[in-house]
Coordinates of C-alpha atoms in Angstrom, one line a residue:
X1 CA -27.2 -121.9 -208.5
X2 CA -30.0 -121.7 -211.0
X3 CA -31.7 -123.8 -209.7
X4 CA -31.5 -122.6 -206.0
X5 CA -33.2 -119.8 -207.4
X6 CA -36.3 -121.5 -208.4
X7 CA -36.4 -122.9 -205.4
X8 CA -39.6 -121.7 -202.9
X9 CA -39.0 -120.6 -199.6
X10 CA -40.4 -124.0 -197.9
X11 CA -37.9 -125.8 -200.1
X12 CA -35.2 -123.5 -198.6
X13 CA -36.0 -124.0 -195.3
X14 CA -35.8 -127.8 -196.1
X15 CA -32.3 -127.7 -197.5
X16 CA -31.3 -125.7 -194.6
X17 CA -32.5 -128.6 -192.4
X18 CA -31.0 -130.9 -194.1
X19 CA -27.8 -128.9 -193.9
X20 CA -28.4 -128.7 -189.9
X21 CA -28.9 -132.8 -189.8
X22 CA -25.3 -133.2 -191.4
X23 CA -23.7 -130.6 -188.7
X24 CA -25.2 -132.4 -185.6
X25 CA -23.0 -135.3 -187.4
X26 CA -26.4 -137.4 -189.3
X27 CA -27.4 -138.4 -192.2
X28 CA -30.6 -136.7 -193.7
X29 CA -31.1 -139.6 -195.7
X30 CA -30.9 -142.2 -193.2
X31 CA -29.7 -145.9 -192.5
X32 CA -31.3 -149.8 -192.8
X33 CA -34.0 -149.8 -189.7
X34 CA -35.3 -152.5 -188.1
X35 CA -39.0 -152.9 -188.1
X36 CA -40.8 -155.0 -185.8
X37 CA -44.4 -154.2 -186.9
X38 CA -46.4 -152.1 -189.1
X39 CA -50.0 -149.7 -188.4
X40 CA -51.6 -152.7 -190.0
X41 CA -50.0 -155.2 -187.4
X42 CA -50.9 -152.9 -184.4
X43 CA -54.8 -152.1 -185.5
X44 CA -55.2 -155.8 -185.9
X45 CA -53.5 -156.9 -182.6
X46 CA -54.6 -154.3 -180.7
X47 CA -57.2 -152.2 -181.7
X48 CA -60.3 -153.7 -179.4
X49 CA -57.9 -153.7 -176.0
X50 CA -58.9 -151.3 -173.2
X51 CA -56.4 -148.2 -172.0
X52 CA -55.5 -150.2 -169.3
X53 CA -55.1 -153.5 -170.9
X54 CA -52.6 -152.0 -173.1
X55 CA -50.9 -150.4 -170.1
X56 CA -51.0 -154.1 -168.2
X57 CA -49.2 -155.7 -171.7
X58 CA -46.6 -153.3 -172.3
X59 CA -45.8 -154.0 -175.8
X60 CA -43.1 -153.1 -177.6
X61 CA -43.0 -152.0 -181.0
X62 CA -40.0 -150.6 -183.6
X63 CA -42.4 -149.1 -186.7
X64 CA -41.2 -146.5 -189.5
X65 CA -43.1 -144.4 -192.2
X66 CA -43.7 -140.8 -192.9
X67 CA -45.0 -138.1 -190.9
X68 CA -48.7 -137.4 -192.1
X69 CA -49.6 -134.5 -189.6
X70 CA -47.8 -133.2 -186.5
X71 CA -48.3 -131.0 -183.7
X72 CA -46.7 -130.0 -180.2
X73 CA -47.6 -127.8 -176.8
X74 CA -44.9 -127.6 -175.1
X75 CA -43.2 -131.2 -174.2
X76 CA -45.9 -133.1 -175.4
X77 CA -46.6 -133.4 -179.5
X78 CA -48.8 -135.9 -181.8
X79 CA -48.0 -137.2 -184.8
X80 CA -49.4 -139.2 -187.7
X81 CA -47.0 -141.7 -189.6
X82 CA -47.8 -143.5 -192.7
X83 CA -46.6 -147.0 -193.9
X84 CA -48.1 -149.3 -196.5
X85 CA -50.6 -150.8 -194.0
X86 CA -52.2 -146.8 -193.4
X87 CA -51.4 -144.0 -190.4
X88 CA -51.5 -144.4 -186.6
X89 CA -50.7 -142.1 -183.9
X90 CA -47.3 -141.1 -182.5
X91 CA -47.4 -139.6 -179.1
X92 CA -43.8 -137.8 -178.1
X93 CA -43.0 -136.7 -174.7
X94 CA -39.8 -134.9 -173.7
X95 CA -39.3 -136.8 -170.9
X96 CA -40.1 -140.3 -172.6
X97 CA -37.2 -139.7 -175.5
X98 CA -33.6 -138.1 -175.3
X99 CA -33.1 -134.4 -175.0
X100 CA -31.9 -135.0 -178.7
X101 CA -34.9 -137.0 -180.2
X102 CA -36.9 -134.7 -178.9
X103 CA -35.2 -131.7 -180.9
X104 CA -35.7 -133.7 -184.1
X105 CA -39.0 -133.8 -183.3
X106 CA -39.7 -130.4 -183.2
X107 CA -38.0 -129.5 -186.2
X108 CA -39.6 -132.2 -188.2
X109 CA -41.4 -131.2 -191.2
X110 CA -44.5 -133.1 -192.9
X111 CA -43.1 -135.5 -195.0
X112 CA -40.0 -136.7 -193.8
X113 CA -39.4 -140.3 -192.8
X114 CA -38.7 -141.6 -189.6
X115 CA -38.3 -145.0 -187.6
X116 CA -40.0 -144.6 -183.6
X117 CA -39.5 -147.5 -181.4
X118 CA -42.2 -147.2 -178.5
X119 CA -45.2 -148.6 -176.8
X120 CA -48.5 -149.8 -178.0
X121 CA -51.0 -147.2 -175.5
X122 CA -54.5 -145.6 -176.3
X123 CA -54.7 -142.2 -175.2
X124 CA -57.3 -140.1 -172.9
X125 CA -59.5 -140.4 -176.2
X126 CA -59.1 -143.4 -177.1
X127 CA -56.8 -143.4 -180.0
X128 CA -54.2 -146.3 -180.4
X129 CA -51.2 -144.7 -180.7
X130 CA -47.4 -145.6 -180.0
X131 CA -45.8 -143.7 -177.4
X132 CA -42.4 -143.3 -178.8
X133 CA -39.3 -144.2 -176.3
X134 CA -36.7 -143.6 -179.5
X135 CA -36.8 -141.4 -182.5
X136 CA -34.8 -141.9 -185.2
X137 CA -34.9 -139.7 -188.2
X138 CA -34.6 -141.7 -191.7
X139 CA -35.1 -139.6 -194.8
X140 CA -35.3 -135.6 -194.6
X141 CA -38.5 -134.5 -197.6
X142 CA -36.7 -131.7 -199.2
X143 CA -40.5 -130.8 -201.3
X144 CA -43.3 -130.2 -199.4
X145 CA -46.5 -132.4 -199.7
X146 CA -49.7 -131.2 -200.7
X147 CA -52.4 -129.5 -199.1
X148 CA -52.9 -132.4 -196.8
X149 CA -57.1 -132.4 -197.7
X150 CA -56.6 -132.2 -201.4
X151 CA -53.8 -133.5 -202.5
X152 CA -53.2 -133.5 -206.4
X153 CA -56.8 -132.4 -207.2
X154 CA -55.4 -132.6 -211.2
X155 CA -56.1 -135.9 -212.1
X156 CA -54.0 -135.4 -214.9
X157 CA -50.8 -134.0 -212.6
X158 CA -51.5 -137.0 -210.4
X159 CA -51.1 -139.7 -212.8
X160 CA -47.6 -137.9 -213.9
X161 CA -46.5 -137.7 -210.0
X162 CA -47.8 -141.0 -208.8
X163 CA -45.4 -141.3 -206.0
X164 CA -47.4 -138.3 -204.4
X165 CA -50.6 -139.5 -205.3
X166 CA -50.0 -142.7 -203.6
X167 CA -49.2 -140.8 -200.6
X168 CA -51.7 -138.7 -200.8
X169 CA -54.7 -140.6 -201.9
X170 CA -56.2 -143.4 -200.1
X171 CA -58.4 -144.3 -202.6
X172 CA -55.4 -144.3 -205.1
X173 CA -53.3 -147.0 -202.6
X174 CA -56.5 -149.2 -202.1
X175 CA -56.4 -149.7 -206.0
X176 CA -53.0 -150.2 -206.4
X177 CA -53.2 -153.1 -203.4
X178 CA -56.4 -154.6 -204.6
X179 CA -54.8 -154.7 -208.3
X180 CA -52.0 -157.7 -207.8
X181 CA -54.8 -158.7 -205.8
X182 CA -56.7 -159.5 -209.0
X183 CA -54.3 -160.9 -210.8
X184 CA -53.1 -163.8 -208.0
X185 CA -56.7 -164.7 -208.1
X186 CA -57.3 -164.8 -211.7
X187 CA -54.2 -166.7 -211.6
X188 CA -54.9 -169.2 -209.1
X189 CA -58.1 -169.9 -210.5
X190 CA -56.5 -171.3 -213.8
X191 CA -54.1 -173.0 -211.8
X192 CA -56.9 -174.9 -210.0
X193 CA -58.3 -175.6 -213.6
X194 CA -55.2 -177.4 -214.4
X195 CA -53.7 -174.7 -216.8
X196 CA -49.9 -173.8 -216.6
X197 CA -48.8 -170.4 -217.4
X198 CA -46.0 -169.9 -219.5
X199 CA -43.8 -166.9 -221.2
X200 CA -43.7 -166.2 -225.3
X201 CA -41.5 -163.8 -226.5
X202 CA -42.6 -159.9 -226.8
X203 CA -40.1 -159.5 -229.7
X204 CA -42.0 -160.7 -232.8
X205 CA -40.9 -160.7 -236.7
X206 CA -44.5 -161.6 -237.7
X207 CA -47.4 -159.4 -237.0
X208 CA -50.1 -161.3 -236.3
X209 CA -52.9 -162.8 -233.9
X210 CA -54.8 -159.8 -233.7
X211 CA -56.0 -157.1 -235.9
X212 CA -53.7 -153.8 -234.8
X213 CA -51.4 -151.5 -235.4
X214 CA -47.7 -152.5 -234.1
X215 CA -44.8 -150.5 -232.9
X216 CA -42.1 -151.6 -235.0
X217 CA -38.0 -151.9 -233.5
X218 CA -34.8 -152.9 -234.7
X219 CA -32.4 -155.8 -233.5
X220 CA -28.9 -154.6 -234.5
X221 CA -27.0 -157.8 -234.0
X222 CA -29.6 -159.6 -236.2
X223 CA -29.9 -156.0 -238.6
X224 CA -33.7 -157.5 -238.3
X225 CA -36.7 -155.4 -237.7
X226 CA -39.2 -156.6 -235.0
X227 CA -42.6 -156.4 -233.9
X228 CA -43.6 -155.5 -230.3
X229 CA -46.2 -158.1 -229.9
X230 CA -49.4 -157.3 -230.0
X231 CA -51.0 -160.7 -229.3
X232 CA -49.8 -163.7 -227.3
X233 CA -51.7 -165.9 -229.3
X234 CA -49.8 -167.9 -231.8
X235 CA -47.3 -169.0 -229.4
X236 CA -49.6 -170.1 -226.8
X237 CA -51.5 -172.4 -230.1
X238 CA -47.7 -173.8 -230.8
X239 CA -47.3 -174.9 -227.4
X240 CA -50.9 -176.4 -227.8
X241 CA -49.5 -178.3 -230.5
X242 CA -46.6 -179.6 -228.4
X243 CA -49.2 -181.3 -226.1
X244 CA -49.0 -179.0 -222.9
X245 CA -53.3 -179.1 -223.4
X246 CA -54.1 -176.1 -221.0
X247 CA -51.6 -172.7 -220.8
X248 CA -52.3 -169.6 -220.1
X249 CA -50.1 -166.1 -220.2
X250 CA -50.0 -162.8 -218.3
X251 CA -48.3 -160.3 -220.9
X252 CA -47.7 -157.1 -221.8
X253 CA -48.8 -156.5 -225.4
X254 CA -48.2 -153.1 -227.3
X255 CA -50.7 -151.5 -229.5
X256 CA -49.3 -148.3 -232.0
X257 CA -53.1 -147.0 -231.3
X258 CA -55.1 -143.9 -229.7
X259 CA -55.4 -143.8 -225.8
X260 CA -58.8 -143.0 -224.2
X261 CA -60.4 -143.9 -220.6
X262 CA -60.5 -147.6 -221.9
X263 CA -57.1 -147.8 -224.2
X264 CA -53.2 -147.4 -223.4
X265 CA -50.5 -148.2 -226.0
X266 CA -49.1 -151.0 -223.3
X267 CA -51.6 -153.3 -221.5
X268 CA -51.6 -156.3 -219.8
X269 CA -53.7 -159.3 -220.9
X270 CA -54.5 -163.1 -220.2
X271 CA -54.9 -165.4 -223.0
X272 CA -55.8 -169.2 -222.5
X273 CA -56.0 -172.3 -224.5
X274 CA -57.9 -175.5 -223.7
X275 CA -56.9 -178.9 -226.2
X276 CA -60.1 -180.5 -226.1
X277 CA -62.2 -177.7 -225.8
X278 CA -64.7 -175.1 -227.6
X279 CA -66.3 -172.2 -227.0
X280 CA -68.6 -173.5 -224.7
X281 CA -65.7 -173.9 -222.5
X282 CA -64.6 -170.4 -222.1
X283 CA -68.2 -169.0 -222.2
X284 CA -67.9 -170.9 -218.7
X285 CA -64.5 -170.0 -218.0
X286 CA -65.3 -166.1 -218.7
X287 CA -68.4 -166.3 -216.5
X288 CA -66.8 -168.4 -213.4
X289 CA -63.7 -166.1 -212.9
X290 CA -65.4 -162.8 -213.0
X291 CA -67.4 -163.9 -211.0
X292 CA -65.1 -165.8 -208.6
X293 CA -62.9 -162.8 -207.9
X294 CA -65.7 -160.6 -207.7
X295 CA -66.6 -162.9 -204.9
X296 CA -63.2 -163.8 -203.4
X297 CA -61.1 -160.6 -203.9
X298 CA -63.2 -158.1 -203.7
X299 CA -65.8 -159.4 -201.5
X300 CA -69.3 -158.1 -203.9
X301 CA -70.7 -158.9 -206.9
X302 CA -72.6 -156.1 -207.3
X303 CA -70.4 -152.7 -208.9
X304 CA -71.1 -149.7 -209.9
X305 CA -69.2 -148.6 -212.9
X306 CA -69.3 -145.1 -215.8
X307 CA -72.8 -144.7 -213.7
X308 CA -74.1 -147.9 -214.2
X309 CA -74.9 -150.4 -211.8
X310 CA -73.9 -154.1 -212.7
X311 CA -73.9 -157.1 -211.9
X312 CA -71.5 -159.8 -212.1
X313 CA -73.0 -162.9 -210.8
X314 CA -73.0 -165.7 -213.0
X315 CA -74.8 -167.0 -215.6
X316 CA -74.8 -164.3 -217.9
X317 CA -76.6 -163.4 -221.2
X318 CA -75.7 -165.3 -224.3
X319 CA -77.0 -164.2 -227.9
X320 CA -75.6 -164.1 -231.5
X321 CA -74.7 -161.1 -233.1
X322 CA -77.3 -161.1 -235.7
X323 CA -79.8 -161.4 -233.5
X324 CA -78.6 -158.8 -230.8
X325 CA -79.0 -157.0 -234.3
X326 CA -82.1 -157.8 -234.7
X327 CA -83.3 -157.1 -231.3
X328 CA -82.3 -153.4 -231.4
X329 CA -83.1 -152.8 -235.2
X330 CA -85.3 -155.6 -236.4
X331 CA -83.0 -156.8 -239.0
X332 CA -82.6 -160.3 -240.0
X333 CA -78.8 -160.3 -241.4
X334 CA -79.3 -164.5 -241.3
X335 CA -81.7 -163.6 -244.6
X336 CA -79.6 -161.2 -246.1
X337 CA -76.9 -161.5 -249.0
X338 CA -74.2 -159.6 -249.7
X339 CA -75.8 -157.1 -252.6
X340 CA -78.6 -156.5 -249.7
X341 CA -76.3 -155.5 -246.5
X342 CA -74.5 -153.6 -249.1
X343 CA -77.6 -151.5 -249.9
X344 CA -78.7 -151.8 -246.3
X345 CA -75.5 -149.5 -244.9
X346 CA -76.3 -147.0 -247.4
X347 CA -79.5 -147.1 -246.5
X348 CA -78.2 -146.0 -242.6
X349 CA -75.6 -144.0 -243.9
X350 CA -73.0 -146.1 -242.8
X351 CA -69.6 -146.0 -244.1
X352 CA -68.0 -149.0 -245.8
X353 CA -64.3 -148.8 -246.6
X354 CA -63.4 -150.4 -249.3
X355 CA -61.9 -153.4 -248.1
X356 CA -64.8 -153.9 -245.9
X357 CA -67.5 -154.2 -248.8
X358 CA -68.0 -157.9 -247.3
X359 CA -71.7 -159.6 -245.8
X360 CA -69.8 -160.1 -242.5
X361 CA -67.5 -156.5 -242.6
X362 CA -71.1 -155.1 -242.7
X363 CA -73.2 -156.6 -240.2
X364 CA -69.9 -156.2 -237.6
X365 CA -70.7 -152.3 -238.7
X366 CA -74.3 -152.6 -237.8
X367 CA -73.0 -154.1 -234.3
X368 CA -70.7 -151.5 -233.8
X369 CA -73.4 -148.5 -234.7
X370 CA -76.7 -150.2 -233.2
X371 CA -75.8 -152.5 -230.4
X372 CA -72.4 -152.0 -228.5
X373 CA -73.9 -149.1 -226.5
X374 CA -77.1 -151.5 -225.0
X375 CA -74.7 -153.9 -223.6
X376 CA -74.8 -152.6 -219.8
X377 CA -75.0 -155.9 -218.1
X378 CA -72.8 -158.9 -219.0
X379 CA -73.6 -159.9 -222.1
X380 CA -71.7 -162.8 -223.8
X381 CA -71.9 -161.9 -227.6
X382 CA -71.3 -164.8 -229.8
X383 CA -71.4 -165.8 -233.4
X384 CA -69.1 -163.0 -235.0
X385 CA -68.4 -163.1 -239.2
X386 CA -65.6 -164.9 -241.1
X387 CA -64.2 -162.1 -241.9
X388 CA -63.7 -160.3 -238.8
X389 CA -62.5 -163.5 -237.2
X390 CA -59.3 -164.9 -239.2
X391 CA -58.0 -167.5 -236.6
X392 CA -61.2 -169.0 -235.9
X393 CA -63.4 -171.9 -237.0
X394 CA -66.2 -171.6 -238.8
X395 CA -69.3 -172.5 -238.0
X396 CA -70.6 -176.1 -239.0
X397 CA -74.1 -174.8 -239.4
X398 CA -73.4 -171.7 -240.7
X399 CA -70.0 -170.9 -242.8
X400 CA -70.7 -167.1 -242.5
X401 CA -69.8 -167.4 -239.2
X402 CA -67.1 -168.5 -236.7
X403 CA -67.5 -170.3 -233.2
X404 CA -66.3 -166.8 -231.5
X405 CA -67.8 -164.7 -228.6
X406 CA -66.7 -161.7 -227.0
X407 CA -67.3 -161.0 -223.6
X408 CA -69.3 -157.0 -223.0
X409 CA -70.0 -155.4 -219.9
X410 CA -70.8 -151.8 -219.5
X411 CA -71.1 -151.0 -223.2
X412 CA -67.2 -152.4 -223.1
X413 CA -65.0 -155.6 -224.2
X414 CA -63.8 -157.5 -221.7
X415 CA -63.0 -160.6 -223.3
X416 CA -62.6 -162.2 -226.8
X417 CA -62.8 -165.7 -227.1
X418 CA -62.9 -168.5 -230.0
X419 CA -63.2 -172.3 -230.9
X420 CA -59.8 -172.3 -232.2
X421 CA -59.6 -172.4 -236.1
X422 CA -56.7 -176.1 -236.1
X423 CA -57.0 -176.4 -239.8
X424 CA -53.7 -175.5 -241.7
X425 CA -55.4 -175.3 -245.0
X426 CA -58.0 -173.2 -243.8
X427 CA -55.5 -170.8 -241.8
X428 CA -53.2 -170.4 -245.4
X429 CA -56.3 -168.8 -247.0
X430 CA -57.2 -166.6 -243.8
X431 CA -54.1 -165.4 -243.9
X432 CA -54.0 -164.9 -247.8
X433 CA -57.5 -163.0 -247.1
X434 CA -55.6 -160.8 -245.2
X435 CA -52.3 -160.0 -246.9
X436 CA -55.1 -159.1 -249.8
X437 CA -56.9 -156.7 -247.1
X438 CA -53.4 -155.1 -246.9
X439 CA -53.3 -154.4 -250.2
X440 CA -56.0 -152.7 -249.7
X441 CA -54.8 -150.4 -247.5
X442 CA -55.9 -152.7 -244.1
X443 CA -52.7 -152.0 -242.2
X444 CA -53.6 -154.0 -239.4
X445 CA -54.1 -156.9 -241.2
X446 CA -52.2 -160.2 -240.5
X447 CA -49.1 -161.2 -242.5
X448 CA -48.2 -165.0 -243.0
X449 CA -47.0 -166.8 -240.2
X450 CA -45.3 -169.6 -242.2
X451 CA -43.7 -171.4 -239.1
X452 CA -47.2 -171.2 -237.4
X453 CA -49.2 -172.8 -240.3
X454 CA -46.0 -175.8 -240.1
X455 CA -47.3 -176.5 -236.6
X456 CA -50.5 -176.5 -237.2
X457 CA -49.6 -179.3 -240.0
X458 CA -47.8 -181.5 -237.1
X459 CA -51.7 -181.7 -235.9
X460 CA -53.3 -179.3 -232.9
X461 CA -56.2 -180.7 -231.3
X462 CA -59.7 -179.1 -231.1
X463 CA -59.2 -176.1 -228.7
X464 CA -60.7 -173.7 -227.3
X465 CA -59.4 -170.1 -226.6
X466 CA -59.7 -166.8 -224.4
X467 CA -58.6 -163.9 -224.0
X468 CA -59.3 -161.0 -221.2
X469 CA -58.0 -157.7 -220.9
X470 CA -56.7 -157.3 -217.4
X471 CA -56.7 -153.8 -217.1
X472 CA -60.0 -153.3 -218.0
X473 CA -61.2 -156.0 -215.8
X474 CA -59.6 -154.1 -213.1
X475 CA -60.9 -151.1 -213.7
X476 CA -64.4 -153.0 -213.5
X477 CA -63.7 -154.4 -209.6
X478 CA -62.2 -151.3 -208.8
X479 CA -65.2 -149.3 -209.8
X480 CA -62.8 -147.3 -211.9
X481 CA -64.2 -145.1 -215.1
X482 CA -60.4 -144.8 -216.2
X483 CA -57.8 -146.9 -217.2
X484 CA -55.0 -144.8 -215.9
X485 CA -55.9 -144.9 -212.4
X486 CA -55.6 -148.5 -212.8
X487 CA -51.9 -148.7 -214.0
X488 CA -49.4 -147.2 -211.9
X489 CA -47.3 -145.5 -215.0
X490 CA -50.0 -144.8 -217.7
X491 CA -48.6 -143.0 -220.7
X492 CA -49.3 -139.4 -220.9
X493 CA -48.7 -136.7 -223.6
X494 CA -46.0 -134.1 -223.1
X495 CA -46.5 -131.6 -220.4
X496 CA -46.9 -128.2 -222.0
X497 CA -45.4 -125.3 -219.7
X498 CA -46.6 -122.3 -219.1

């Protein structure tokens, strides 16, 4: 009964419907129905035929979805119905339907779900429409949709209610289609390429192949605590090791971090691994699928995205970090020493932690203050610092450095990529680097993956490795400045009521 009383007068008048369905002996919320097409089907089929051709054809249809608009004079009424393929128009006479289906008609509220068997026509105007021979109601909507030209103008109130967004929004549906979209291409592409995608766990007792902040769980049966991963990484390397030579994963990883327009504390990444290969090789994988779904799925290469426009069309611009560095601030880090970037970032009043007091830590700092805003069109960043890069090779030219690029488009990462660090001795002391940054108070440093290092003593070959964040990337061929209008659920703070 409390509840009843909060309920508005619309939502009354719905129950009371509902109650008046059950009497006349139905169910208000329906039974299987048999669908022989869809809007979609219809449009396709029949959208170019003439009034009279359509007349001369006499096709039949049986198509269901939810009443979008409605109205009635007399024994004639017009309806809108939605399914996943978009609306088309229902056209009710009272002498083309039972007495009975007729009276469900007119007490039909927007919202509810039905199932019209009928005939493919275009009317006086020229709409394609179905003019309904059977109406069968499926699902009585005991809440009232929005105000049918705005929807769920709160953006915020959307996200929480996506089930009426999607109704509601268009623009909302079109992602939410074009976003699997993505991903089957993405996926076929490495397929063509010869890679095979696999599954590593999610549950991990070692935090490692990435530099983040974990949520943390507990196993009762093995009284063990776990890691949700954060990084697909290491397990994708071991089954380099076993000799599978090209894999690839779609996962979920989980980061205990902030949330922004770019961030949530569940995302969805790709990460691949070539034997054989380097960083040249994923500098050309990077390029070619962006580009290829840009193409293929969305049909432009050319976005518009946060107010910029962008291309995507391969080849794109390749520099190293110290002189992307230099470019902006005409500093040569390549001449500097530790003692000099040291005095440098006090010089530009930059901040250095105290496990960061590092030639590498520092110029990654300059990067981060001086450069990451410039990088509007797709700019393949290589070159990145030991130090900021523990799984990575170094450099043969240059030890300072690691064969690693990341991948920045609109002032944002989209990819990270390395020449995969396969020797063991060299991964012990990265990983004793970093249980010593943890020391000092780096809590998103690595801990030592003993079983990883065993593997990588069994003998990986030369490799190279990607990976690229899926959500942002569809957020990019969306044209989407947010991250959660690109996931169906994103994570949201509390509600606070009024």
């Amino acid at each position: 009964m409390a509840d009843e009383l909060k309920l508005t007068e619309q939502e009354m008048v719905r129950r009371g419907k509902m109650e008046d369905l059950r009497a006349k002996g139905l169910d208000p919320f329906g039974q299987k129905f048999v669908r022989t097409s869809n809007s979609g089907k219809i449009k396709e089929a029949y959208l170019e035929c003439t009034k009279e051709e359509l007349e001369e054809k006499n096709v039949e249809v049986a198509i269901a979805g939810r009443i979008m608009s409605k109205r009635r004079q007399g024994k004639i009424g017009f309806m809108h119905i939605q399914d996943r393929e978009g609306k088309i128009q229902i056209f009710m006479r009272a002498d083309s339907v039972s007495e009975d289906d007729y009276e469900l008609f007119k007490v039909a509220d927007i919202g509810d779900i039905i199932g019209i068997n009928g005939v493919v026509m275009k009317t006086q105007t020229g709409e394609l429409s179905v003019k309904a021979t059977k109406y069968t109601h499926l699902t009585k909507a005991l809440r009232p949709l929005p105000e049918k030209f705005h929807g769920l103008q709160d953006r915020e109130e959307a996200r929480r209610r996506r089930y009426v967004d999607l109704i509601m929004n268009e623009e909302q549906r079109r992602i939410a289609y074009l976003r699997p979209k993505i991903i089957r291409g993405l996926q076929k592409y490495l397929d063509d390429l010869g890679y095979i995608e696999v599954e590593t766990p999610v549950l991990s007792p070692i935090l490692g192949g990435a530099s983040a902040r974990p949520f943390v769980t507990h196993h009762n049966t093995l009284d063990m605590d776990f890691y949700l991963r954060i990084a697909t990484e290491l397990h994708l390397k071991r089954l380099i090791v076993g000799g599978m030579e090209a894999v690839y994963e779609i996962g979920r990883l989980f980061r205990n971090e902030g949330m922004d327009s770019t961030h949530n504390p569940e995302f969805t990444t790709v990460e691949a691994y070539l034997a054989y290969g380097d960083l040249s090789d994923m500098m050309d994988l990077a390029e070619g699928l962006i580009t290829t779904l840009a193409e293929t799925v969305v049909g432009k290469t050319d976005m518009v995205w946060n107010g910029q426009e962008i291309s995507l069309k391969a080849p794109f611009k390749r520099i190293h970090m110290v002189d992307a560095i230099k470019e902006v601030t005409g500093i040569n880090f390549f001449e500097l020493d530790t003692e000099a970037c040291i005095k440098l970032a006090e010089e530009h009043h930059i901040d250095v932690p105290a496990h960061q007091r590092t030639y590498g830590h520092i110029v990654n700092l300059f990067f981060e203050k001086y450069v990451e805003e410039t990088l509007i069109q797709p700019t393949i960043l290589y070159g990145h610092p030991i130090e900021i890069s523990p799984l990575t090779k170094k450099n043969p030219d240059d030890p300072r450095f690691t064969d690693r690029f990341e991948l920045f488009i609109g002032k944002k990462e989209f990819a990270n990529a390395y020449t995969e660090l396969n020797d063991p001795i060299d991964q012990r002391e990265r990983f004793v680097e970093q249980l010593k940054e943890r020391d000092l108070g780096n809590d998103e440093a690595n801990d030592m993956d003993i079983d990883f290092l065993e593997a990588l003593e069994y003998g990986m070959p030369p490799a190279g490795g990607i990976g690229i964040g899926i959500d942002r990337l569809v957020m990019l061929l969306t044209e989407c400045d947010t991250i959660r209008e690109v996931l169906l659920f994103p994570h949201m703070r509390n509600k606070v009521e009024n």
